[in-house]
Short mmCIF file of N, CA, C and O in Angstrom, two decimals:
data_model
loop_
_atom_site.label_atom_id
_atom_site.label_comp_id
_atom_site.label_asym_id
_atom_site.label_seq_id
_atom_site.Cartn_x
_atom_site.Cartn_y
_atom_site.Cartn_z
N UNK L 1 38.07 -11.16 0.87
CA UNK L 1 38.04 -9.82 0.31
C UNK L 1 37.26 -9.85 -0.99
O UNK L 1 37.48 -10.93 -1.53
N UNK L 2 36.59 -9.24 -1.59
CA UNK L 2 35.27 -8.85 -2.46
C UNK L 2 36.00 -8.27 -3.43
O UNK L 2 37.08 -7.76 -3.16
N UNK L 3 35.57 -8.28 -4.52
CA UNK L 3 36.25 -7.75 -5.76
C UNK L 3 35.39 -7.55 -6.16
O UNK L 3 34.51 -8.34 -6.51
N UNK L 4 35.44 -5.64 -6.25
CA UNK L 4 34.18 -4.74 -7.25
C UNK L 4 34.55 -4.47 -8.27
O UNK L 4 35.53 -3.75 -8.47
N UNK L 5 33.59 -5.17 -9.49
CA UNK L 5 33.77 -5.51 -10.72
C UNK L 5 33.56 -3.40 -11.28
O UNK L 5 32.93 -2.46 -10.80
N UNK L 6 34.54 -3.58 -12.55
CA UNK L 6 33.84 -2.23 -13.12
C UNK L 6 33.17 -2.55 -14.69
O UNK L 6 33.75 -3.27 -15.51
N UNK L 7 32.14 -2.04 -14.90
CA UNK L 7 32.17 -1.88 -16.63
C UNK L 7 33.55 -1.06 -17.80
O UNK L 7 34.59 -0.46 -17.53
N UNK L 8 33.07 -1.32 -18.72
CA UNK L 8 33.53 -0.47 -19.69
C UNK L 8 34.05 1.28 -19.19
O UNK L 8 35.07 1.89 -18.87
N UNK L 9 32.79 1.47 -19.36
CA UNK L 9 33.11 3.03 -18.95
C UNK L 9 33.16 2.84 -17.43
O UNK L 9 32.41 3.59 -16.81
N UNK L 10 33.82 2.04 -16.78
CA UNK L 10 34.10 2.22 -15.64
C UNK L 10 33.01 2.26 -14.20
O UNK L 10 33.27 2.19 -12.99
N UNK L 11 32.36 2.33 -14.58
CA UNK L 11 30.82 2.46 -13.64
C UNK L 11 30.35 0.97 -12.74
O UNK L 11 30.00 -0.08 -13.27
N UNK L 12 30.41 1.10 -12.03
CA UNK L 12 29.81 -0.61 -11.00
C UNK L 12 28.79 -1.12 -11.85
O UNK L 12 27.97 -0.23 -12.10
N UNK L 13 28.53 -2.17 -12.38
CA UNK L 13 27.63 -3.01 -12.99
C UNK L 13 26.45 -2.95 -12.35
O UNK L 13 26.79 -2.43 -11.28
N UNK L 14 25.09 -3.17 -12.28
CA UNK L 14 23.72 -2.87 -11.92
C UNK L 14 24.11 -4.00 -10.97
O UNK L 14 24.88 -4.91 -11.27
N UNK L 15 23.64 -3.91 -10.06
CA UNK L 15 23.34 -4.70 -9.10
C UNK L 15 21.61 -5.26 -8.26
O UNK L 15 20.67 -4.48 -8.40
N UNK L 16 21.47 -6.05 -7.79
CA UNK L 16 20.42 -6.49 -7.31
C UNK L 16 18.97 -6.35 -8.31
O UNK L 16 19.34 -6.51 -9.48
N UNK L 17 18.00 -6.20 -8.27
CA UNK L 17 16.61 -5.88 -9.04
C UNK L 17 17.62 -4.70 -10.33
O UNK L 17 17.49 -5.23 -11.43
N UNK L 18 18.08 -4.02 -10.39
CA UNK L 18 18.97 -3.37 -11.12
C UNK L 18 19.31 -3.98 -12.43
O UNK L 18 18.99 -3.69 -13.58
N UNK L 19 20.17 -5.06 -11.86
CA UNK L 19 20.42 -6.22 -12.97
C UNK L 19 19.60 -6.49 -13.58
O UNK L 19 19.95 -6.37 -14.75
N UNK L 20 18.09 -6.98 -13.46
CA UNK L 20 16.84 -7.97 -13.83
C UNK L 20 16.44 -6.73 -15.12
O UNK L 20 16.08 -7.03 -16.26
N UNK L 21 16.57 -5.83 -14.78
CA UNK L 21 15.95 -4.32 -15.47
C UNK L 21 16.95 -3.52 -16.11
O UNK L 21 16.79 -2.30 -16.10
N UNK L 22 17.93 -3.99 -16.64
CA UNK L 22 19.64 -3.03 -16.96
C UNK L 22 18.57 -3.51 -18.87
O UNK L 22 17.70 -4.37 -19.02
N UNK L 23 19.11 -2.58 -19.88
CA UNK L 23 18.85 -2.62 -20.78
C UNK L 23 19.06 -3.45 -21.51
O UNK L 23 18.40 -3.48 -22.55
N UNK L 24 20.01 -4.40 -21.26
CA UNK L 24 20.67 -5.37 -22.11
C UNK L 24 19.75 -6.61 -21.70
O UNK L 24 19.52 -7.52 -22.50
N UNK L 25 19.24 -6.56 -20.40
CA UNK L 25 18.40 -7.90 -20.08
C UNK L 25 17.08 -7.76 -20.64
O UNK L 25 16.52 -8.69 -21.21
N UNK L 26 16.38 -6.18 -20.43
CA UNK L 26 15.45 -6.45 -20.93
C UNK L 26 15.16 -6.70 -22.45
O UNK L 26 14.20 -7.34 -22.86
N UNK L 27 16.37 -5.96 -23.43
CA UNK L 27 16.53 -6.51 -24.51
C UNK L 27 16.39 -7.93 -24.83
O UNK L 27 15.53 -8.29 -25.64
N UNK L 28 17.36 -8.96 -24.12
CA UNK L 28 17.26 -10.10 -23.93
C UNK L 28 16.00 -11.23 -23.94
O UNK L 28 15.81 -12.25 -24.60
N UNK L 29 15.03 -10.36 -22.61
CA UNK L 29 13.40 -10.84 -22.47
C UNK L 29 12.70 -10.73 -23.24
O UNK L 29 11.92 -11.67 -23.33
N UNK L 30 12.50 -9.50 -24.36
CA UNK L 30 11.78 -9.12 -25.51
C UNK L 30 12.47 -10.01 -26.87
O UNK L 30 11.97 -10.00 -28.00
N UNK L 31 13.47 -10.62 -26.56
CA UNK L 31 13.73 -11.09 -28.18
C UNK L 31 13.40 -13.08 -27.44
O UNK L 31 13.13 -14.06 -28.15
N UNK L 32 13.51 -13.07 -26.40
CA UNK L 32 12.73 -14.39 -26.07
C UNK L 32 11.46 -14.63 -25.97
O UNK L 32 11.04 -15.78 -25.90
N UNK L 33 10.54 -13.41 -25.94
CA UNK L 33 9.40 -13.27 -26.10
C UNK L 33 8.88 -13.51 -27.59
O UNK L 33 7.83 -14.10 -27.83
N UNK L 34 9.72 -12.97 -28.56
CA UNK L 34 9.20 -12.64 -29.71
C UNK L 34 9.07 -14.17 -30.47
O UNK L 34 8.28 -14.46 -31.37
N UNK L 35 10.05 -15.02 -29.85
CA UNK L 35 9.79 -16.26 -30.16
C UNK L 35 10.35 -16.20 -31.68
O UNK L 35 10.03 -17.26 -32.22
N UNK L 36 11.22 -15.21 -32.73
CA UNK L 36 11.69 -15.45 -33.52
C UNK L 36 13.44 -15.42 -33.66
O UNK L 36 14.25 -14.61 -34.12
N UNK L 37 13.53 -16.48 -33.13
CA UNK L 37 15.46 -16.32 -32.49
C UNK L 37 15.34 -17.84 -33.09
O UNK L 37 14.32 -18.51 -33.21
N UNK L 38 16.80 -18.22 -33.46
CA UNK L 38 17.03 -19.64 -33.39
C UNK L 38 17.52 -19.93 -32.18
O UNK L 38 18.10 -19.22 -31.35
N UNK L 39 17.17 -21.18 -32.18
CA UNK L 39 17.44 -22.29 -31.17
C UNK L 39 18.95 -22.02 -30.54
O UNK L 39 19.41 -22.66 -29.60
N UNK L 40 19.32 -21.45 -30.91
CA UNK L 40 21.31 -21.52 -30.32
C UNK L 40 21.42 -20.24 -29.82
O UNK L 40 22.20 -19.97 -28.91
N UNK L 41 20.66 -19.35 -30.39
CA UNK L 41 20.89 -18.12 -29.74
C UNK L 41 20.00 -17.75 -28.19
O UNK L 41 20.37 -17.05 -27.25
N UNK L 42 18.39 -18.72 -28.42
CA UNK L 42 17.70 -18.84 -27.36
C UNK L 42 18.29 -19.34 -26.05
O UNK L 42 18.02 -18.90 -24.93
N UNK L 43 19.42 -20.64 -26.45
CA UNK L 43 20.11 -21.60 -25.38
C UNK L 43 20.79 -20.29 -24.67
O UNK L 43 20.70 -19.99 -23.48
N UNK L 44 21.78 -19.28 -26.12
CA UNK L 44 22.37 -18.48 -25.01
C UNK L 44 21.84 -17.63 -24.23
O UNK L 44 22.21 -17.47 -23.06
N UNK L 45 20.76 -16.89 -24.88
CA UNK L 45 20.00 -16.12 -23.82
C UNK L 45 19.35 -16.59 -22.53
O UNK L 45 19.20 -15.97 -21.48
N UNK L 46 19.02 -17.72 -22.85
CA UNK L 46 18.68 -18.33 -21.19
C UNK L 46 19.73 -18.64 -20.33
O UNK L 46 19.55 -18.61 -19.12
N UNK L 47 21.18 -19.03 -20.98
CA UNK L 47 22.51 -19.30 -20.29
C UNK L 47 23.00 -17.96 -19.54
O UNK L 47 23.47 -18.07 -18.41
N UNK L 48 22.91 -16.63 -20.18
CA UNK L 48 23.22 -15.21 -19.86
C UNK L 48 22.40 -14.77 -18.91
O UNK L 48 22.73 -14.08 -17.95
N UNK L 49 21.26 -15.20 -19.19
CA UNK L 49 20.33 -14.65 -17.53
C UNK L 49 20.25 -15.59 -16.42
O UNK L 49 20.01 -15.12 -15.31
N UNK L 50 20.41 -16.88 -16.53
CA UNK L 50 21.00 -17.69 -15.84
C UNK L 50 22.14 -17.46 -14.94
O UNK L 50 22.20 -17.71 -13.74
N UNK L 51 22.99 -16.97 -15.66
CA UNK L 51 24.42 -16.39 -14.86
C UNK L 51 24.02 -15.11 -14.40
O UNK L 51 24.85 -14.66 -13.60
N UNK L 52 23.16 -14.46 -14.58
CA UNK L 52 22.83 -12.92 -13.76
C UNK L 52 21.48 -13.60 -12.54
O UNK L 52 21.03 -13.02 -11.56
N UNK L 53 21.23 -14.55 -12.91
CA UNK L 53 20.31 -15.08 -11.73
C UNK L 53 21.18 -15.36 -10.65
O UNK L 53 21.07 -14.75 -9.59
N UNK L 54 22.34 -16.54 -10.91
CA UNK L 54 23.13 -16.57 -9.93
C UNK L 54 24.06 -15.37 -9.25
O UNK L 54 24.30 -15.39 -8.04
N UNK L 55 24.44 -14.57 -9.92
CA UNK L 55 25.06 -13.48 -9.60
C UNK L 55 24.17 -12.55 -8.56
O UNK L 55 24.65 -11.78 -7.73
N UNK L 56 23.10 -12.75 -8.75
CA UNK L 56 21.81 -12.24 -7.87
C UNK L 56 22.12 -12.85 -6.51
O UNK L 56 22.30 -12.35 -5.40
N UNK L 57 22.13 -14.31 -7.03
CA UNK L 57 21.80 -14.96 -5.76
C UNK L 57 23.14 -15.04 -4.80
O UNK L 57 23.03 -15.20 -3.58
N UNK L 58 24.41 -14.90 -5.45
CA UNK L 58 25.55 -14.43 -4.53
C UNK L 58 25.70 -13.36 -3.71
O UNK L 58 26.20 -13.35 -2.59
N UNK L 59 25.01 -12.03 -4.63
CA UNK L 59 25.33 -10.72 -4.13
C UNK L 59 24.02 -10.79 -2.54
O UNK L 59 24.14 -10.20 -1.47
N UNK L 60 22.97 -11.66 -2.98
CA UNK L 60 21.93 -11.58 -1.72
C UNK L 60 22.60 -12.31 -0.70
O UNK L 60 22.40 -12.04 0.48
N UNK L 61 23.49 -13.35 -1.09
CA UNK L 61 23.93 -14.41 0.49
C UNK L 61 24.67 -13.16 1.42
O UNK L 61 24.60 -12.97 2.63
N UNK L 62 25.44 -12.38 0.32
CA UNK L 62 26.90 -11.58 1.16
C UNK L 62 26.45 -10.72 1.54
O UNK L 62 26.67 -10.43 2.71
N UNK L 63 25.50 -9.78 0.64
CA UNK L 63 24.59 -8.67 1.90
C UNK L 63 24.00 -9.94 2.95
O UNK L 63 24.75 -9.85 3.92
N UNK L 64 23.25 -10.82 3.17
CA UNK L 64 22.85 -11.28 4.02
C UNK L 64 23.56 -11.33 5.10
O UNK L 64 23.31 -10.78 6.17
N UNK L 65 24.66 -12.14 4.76
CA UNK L 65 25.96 -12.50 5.52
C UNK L 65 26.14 -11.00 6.43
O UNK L 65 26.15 -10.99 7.67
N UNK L 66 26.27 -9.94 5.70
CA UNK L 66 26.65 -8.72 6.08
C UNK L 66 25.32 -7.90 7.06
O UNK L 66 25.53 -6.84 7.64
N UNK L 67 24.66 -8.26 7.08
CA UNK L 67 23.30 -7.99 7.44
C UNK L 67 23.32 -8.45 9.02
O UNK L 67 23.35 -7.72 10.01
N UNK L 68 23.29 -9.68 8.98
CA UNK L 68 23.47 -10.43 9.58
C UNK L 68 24.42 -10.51 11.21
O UNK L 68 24.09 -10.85 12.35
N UNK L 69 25.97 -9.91 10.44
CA UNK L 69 27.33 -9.80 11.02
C UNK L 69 27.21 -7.88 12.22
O UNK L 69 27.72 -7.38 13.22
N UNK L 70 26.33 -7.58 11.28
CA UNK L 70 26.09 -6.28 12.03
C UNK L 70 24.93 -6.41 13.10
O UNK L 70 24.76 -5.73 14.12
N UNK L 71 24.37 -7.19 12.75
CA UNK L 71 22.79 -7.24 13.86
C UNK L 71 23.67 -7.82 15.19
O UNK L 71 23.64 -7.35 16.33
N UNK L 72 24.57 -9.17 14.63
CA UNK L 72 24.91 -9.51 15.78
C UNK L 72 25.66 -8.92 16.91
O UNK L 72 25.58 -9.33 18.07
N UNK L 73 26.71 -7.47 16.30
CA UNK L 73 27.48 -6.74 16.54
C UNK L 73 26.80 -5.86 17.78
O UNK L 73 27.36 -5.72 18.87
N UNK L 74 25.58 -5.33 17.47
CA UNK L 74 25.10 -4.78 17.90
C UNK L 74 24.42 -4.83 19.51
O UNK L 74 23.91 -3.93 20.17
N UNK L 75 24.64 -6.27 19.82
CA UNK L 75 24.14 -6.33 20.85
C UNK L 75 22.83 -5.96 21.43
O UNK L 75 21.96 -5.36 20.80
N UNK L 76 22.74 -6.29 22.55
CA UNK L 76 20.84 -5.96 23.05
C UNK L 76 20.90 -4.42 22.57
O UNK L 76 21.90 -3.81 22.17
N UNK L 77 19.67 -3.98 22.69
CA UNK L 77 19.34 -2.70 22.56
C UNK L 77 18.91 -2.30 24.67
O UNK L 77 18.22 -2.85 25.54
N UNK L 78 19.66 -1.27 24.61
CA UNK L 78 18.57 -0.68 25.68
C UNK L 78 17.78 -0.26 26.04
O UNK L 78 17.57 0.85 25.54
N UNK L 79 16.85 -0.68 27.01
CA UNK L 79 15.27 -0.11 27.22
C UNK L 79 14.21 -0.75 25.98
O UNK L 79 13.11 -0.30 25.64
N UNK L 80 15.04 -2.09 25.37
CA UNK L 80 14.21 -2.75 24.67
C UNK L 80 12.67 -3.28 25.52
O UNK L 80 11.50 -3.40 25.18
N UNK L 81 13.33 -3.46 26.62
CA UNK L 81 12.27 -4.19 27.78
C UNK L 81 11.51 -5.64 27.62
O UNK L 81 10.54 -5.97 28.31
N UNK L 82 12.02 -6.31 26.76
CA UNK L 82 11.93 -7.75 26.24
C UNK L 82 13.17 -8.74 27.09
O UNK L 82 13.29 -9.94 26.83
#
């Protein structure tokens, strides 16, 4: 069973390409760009998108998974003619 996370104000967290582009990341990309951060704060910003990389890469297995679970469901098509 799946547990849908909420924010603050209650709203589903960005999900998929969503995430990569939510304001707080791209904040994130622009102050790693700027190249004027110390060293400890850089570690965390790469640690924080790191964990939204993987979070990416979970939410893609389980749609997959789910993707997947329905194609098989579906059985032949008729008048596919294959």
């Amino acid at each position: 069973m799946a547990t849908i996370l909420t924010s603050v104000r209650g709203q589903k967290p960005p999900s998929g390409m969503g995430r990569f582009f939510s304001s707080t990341n791209l904040n994130r990309y622009r102050k790693l760009a700027s190249g004027a951060i110390a060293e400890a704060e850089q570690h965390q910003l790469l640690k924080d998108l790191a964990e939204e990389v993987n979070a990416f890469k979970r939410e893609a297995h389980v749609a997959g998974d789910q993707a997947s679970v329905f194609r098989e469901s579906k059985g032949p098509q008729a008048g596919s003619g294959i």
